[in-house]
Structure formats: C-alpha cells, structure tokens
Short mmCIF file of C-alpha atoms and ligand atoms in Angstrom, two decimals:
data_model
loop_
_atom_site.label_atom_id
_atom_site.label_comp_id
_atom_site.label_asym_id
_atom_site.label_seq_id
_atom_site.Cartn_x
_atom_site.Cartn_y
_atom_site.Cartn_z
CA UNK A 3 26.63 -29.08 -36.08
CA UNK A 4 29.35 -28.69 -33.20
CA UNK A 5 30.12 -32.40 -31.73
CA UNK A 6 30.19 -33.43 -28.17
CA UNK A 7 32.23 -34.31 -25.69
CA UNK A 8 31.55 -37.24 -23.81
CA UNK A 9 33.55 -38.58 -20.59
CA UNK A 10 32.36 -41.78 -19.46
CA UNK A 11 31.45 -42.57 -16.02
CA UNK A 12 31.09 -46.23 -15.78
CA UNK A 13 32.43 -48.23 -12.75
CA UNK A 14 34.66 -51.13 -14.62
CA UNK A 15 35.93 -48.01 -16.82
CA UNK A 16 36.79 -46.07 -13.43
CA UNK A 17 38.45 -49.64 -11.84
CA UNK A 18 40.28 -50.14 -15.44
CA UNK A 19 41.68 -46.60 -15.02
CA UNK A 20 42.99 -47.05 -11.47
CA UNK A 21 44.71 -50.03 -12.59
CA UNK A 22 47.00 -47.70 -15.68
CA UNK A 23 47.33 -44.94 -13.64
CA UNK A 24 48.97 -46.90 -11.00
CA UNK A 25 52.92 -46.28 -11.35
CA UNK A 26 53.40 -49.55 -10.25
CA UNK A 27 51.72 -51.42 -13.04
CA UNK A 28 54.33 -53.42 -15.36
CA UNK A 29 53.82 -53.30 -18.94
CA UNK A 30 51.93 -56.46 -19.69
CA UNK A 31 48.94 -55.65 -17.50
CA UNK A 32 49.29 -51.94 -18.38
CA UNK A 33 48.78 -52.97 -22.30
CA UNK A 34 46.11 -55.71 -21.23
CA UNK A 35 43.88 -53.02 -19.42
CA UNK A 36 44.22 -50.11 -22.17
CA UNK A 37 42.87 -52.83 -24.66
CA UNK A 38 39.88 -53.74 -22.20
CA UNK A 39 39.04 -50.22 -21.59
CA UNK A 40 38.93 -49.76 -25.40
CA UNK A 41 36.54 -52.26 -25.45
CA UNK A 42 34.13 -51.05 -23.38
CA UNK A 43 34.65 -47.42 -24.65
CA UNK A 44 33.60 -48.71 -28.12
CA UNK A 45 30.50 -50.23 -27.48
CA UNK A 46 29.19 -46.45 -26.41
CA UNK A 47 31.13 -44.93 -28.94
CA UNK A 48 29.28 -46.75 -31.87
CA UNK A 49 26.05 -46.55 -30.63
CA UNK A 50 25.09 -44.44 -33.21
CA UNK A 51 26.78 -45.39 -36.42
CA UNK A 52 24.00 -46.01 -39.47
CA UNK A 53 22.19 -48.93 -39.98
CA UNK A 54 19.71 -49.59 -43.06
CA UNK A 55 16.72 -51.91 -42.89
CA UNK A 56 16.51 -55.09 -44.19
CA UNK A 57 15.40 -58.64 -44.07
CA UNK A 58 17.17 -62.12 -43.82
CA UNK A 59 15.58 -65.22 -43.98
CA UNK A 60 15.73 -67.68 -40.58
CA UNK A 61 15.29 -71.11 -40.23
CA UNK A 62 11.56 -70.65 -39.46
CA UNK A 63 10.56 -67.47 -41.92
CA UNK A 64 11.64 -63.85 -42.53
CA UNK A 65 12.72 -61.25 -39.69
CA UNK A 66 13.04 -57.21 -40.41
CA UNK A 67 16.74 -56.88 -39.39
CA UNK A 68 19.09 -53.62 -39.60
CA UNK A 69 22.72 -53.73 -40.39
CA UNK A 70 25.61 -51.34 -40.68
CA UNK A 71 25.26 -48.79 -43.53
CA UNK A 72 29.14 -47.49 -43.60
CA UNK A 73 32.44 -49.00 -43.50
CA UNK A 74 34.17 -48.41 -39.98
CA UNK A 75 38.07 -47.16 -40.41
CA UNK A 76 39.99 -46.85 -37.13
CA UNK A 77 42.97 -44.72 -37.14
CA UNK A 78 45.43 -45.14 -34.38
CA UNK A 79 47.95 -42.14 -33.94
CA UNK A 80 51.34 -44.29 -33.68
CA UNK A 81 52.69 -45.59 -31.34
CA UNK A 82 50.16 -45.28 -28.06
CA UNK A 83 47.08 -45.36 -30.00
CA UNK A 84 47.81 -49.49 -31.15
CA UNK A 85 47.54 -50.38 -28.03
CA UNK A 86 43.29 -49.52 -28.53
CA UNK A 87 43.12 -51.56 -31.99
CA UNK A 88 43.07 -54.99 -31.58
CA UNK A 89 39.98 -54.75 -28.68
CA UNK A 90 37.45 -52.77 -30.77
CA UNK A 91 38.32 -54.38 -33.82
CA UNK A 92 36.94 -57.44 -32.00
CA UNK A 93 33.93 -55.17 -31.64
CA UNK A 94 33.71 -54.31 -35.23
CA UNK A 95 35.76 -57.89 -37.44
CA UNK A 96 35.07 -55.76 -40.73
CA UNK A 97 36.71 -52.22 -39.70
CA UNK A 98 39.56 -51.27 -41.67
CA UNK A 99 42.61 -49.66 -39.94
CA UNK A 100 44.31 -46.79 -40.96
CA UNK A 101 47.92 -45.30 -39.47
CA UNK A 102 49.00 -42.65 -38.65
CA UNK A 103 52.95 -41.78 -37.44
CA UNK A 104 53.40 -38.69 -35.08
CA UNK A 105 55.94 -37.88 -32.71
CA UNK A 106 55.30 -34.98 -30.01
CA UNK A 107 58.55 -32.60 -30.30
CA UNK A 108 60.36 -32.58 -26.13
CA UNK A 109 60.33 -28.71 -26.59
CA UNK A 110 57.99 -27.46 -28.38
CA UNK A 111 55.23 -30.13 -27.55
CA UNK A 112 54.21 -29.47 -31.85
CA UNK A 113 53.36 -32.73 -33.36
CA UNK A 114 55.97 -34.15 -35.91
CA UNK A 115 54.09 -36.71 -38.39
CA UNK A 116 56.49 -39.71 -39.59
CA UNK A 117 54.01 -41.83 -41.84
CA UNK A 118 50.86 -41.87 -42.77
CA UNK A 119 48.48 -44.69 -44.75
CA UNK A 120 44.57 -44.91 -44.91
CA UNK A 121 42.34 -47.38 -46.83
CA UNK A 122 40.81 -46.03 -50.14
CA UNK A 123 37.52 -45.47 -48.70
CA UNK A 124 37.91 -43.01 -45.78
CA UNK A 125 35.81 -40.35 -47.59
CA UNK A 126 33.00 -42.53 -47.12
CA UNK A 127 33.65 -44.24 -43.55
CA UNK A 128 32.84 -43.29 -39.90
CA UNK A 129 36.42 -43.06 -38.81
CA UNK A 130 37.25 -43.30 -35.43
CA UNK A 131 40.89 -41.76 -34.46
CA UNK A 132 42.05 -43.51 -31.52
CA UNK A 133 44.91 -42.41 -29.24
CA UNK A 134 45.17 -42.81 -25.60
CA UNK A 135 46.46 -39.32 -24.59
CA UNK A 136 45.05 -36.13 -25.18
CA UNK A 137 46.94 -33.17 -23.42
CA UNK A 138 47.79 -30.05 -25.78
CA UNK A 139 45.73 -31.60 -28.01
CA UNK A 140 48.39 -30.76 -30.64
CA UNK A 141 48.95 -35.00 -31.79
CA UNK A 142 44.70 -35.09 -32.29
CA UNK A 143 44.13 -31.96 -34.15
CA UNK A 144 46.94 -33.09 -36.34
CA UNK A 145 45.82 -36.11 -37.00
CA UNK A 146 42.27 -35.04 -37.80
CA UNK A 147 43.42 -32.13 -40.17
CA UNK A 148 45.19 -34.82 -42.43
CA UNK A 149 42.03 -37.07 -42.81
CA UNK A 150 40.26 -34.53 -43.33
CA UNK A 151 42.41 -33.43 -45.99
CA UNK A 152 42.15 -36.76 -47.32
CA UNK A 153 38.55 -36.62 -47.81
CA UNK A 154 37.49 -37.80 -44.12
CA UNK A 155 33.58 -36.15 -43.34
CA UNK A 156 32.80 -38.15 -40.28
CA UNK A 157 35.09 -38.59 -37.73
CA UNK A 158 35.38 -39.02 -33.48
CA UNK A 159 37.94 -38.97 -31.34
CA UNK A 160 38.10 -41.64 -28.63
CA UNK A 161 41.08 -41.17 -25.84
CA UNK A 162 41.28 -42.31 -22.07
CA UNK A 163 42.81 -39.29 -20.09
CA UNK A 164 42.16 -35.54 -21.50
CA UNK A 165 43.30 -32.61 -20.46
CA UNK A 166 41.20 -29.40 -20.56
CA UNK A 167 43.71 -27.72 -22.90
CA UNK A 168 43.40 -30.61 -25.35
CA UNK A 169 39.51 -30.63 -25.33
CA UNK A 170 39.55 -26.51 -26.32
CA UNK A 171 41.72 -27.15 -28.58
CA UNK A 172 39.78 -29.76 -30.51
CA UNK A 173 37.05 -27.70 -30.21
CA UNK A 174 38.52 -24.89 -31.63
CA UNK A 175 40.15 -26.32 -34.43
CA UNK A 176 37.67 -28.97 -35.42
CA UNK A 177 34.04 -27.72 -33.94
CA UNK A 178 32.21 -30.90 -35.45
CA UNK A 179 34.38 -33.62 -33.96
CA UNK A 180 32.96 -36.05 -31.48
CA UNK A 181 35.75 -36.25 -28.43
CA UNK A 182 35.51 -39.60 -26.54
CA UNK A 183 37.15 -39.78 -23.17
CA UNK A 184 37.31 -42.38 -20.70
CA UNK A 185 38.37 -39.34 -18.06
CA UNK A 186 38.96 -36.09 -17.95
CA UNK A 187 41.94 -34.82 -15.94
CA UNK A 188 42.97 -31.40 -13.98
CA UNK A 189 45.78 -29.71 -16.07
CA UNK A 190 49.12 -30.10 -17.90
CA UNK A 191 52.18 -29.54 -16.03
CA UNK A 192 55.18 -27.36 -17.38
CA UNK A 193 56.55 -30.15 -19.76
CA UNK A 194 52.68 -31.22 -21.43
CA UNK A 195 52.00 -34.03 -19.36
CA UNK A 196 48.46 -34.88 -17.98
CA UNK A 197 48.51 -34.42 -14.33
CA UNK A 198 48.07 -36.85 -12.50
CA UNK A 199 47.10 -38.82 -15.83
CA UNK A 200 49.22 -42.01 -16.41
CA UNK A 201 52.80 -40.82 -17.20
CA UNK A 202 53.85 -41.40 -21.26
CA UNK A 203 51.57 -44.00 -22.56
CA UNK A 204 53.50 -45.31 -25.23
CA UNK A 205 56.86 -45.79 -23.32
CA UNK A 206 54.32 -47.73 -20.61
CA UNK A 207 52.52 -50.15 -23.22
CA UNK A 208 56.05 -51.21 -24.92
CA UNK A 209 58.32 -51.08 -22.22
CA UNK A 210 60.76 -48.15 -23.63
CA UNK A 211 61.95 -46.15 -20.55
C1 PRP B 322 51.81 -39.03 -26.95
C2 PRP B 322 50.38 -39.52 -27.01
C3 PRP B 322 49.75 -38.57 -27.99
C4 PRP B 322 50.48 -37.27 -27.70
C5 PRP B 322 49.58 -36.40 -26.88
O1 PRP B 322 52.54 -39.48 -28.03
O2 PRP B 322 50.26 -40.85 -27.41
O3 PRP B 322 49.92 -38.93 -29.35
O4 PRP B 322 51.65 -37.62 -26.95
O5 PRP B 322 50.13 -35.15 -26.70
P1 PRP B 322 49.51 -33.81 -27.33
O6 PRP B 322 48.03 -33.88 -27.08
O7 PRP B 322 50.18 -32.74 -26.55
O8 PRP B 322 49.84 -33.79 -28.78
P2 PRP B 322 54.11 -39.22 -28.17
O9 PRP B 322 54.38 -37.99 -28.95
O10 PRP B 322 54.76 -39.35 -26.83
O11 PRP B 322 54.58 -40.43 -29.11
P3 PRP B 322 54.61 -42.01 -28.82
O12 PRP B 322 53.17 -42.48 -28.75
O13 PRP B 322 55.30 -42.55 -30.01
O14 PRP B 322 55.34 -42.25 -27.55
N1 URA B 323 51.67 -38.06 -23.82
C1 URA B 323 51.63 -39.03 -22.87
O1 URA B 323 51.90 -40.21 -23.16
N2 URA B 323 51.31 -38.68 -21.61
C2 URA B 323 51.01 -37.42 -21.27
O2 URA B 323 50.70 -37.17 -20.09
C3 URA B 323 51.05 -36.43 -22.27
C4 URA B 323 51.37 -36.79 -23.53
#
C-alpha cells in the first residue's frame, strides 16, 4: 500500500513556522519553536498507531479501555532532527530513541552517514524518523534504507519544510512511507536549499554559523 503525504494546515503550526523562518530569530527561540511545532505535529502523526482492548479496574468498577499495541522508536537524523525529540517524547514517555549520524556532502548534496544506533526492537516498532529538512530528499531516503535494512516494517517520516524534489524522491524510493510535513515549500535553489524555507536548520538550532 503506497503511504501518504500529509502537510498540515493548522493555524498555531502556520504562526510557529513564521516565527523559524524569520531570519531574525536567535537560536534559543528558534530551538524552542521547532520543539513546539514537533509537538503538535505528533499528536496527528500518531493518530493511528495500534491499540488493543482491554480492561482496568477504577476506583468504582471495571472500564473497557484500549492501550498502545507497539513500542514507539523515534529516530532523529543527527544533528537537526534532535531538536524534534525531547517534545514528542513528552507525547509518548515510553518511546525509545534511535540515532542516526548523516552529513549532506557541500557538492554533491549525497548523504554521508557518520553513526548509527537503534534499540533491539525496531523490527517490531512504529518508527517515526524525524528530521526537520527535507529538500533532495537524499538525508531521508538514506536514513529509511538503513532501518529498513535493519529490520524496520513500519515507518513515517515527519519534517517541517519539504521541498517537491524531496517528496518524489521518497516516493520513489520508498512508495509505502508515510511523509509528515508541517509545510510544503516552492523549490530548491542551485546549492539544495529550500526556498524560501528556513536557511540550514542545524547551524540555526545550535548556533554554528
Ligand atoms: C540537513 C537537514 C537534513 C538534510 C536535508 O542536514 O537536517 O538532514 O540537510 O537535505 P537533503 O534532503 O538534501 O538530504 P545537514 O546535512 O546540513 O547536517 P546537519 O543537520 O548536521 O547540519
Ligand atoms: N538542509 C537545511 O538545513 N536547509 C535546507 O534548506 C536544505 C537542507
């Protein structure tokens, strides 16, 4: 089954946006507002993980309740995507976090991957890859052929500013992944960045240019 792509329209994510996109934004409230919009993004973006029925017992007698079926792995693609962690694993206490190191070559714009550790049960988890910026597309696909390779079924992709090249890419590489976005941007310019987009994400959340 091909997955779907799914750009949110929602009016704090839209305020949220104009706030990072904003060159004049210093790096505290920059990091702040990529966490928030995480948050928000994640609510919709587990809306339908598995649940199994079951019942607990109350103070005053037995209710039918559901809870989560699978384990939850999020797997940030270093360095920009840490800066979405920390706010949905406030969503979801029990997720387990995976890494994943990859550098985008200046020329080429071909991914370069530097590390790479999951937890022992991402065969059987929904994973959720999580990285801010999604413009050849090159850093995702990447990312999602290693899980995969590492036994990974069910995975989704949650980003704040694509580019249409990324999204055909995904598509055309891995069909059944879910792509999250918080927006969807006009192009790439000559060097791969998003335009307008943000500017590099991970030199804005830690301050390195
Ligand atoms: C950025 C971004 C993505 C990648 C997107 O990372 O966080 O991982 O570029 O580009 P792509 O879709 O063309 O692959 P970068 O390589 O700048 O590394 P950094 O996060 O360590 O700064
Ligand atoms: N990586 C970024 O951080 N920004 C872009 O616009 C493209 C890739």
């Amino acid at each position: 089954m091909n997955g779907k792509v799914v750009i949110f329209n929602h009016p704090l994510i839209h305020h949220k946006l104009s706030l990072i996109r904003d060159e004049t934004t210093g790096t505290k409230d920059f990091r702040q507002t990529v966490s928030e919009i995480g948050m928000l993004m994640a609510y919709e973006v587990t809306r339908e993980l598995p649940t199994y029925d079951t019942t607990v017992k109350t103070p005053v007698g037995i209710a039918k309740v559901k809870k989560l079926a699978k384990e939850v792995v999020i797997v940030p693609i270093l360095r920009a995507g840490l800066g979405m962690v920390d706010s949905i694993q406030t969503l979801i206490p029990t997720a387990k976090v995976g890494h994943i190191g990859l550098y985008r070559d200046e020329e080429t714009l071909e991914p370069h991957e530097y590390y790479a550790k999951f937890p022992a049960i991402i065969s059987e988890a929904e994973v959720l890859i999580v990285d801010p910026m999604l413009a050849t597309g090159g850093s995702v696909s990447h990312a999602i052929s290693v899980l995969k390779a590492r036994g990974a079924k069910r995975i989704s992709y949650v980003g704040l500013v694509g580019a249409p090249e990324g999204i055909k890419k995904l598509q055309e590489t891995h069909p059944d992944v879910d792509i999250f976005l918080a927006c969807l941007d006009e192009k790439l310019n000559q060097v791969g960045y998003i335009v307008p987009g943000l500017g590099d994400c991970g030199d804005r959340l830690y301050g390195t240019k």
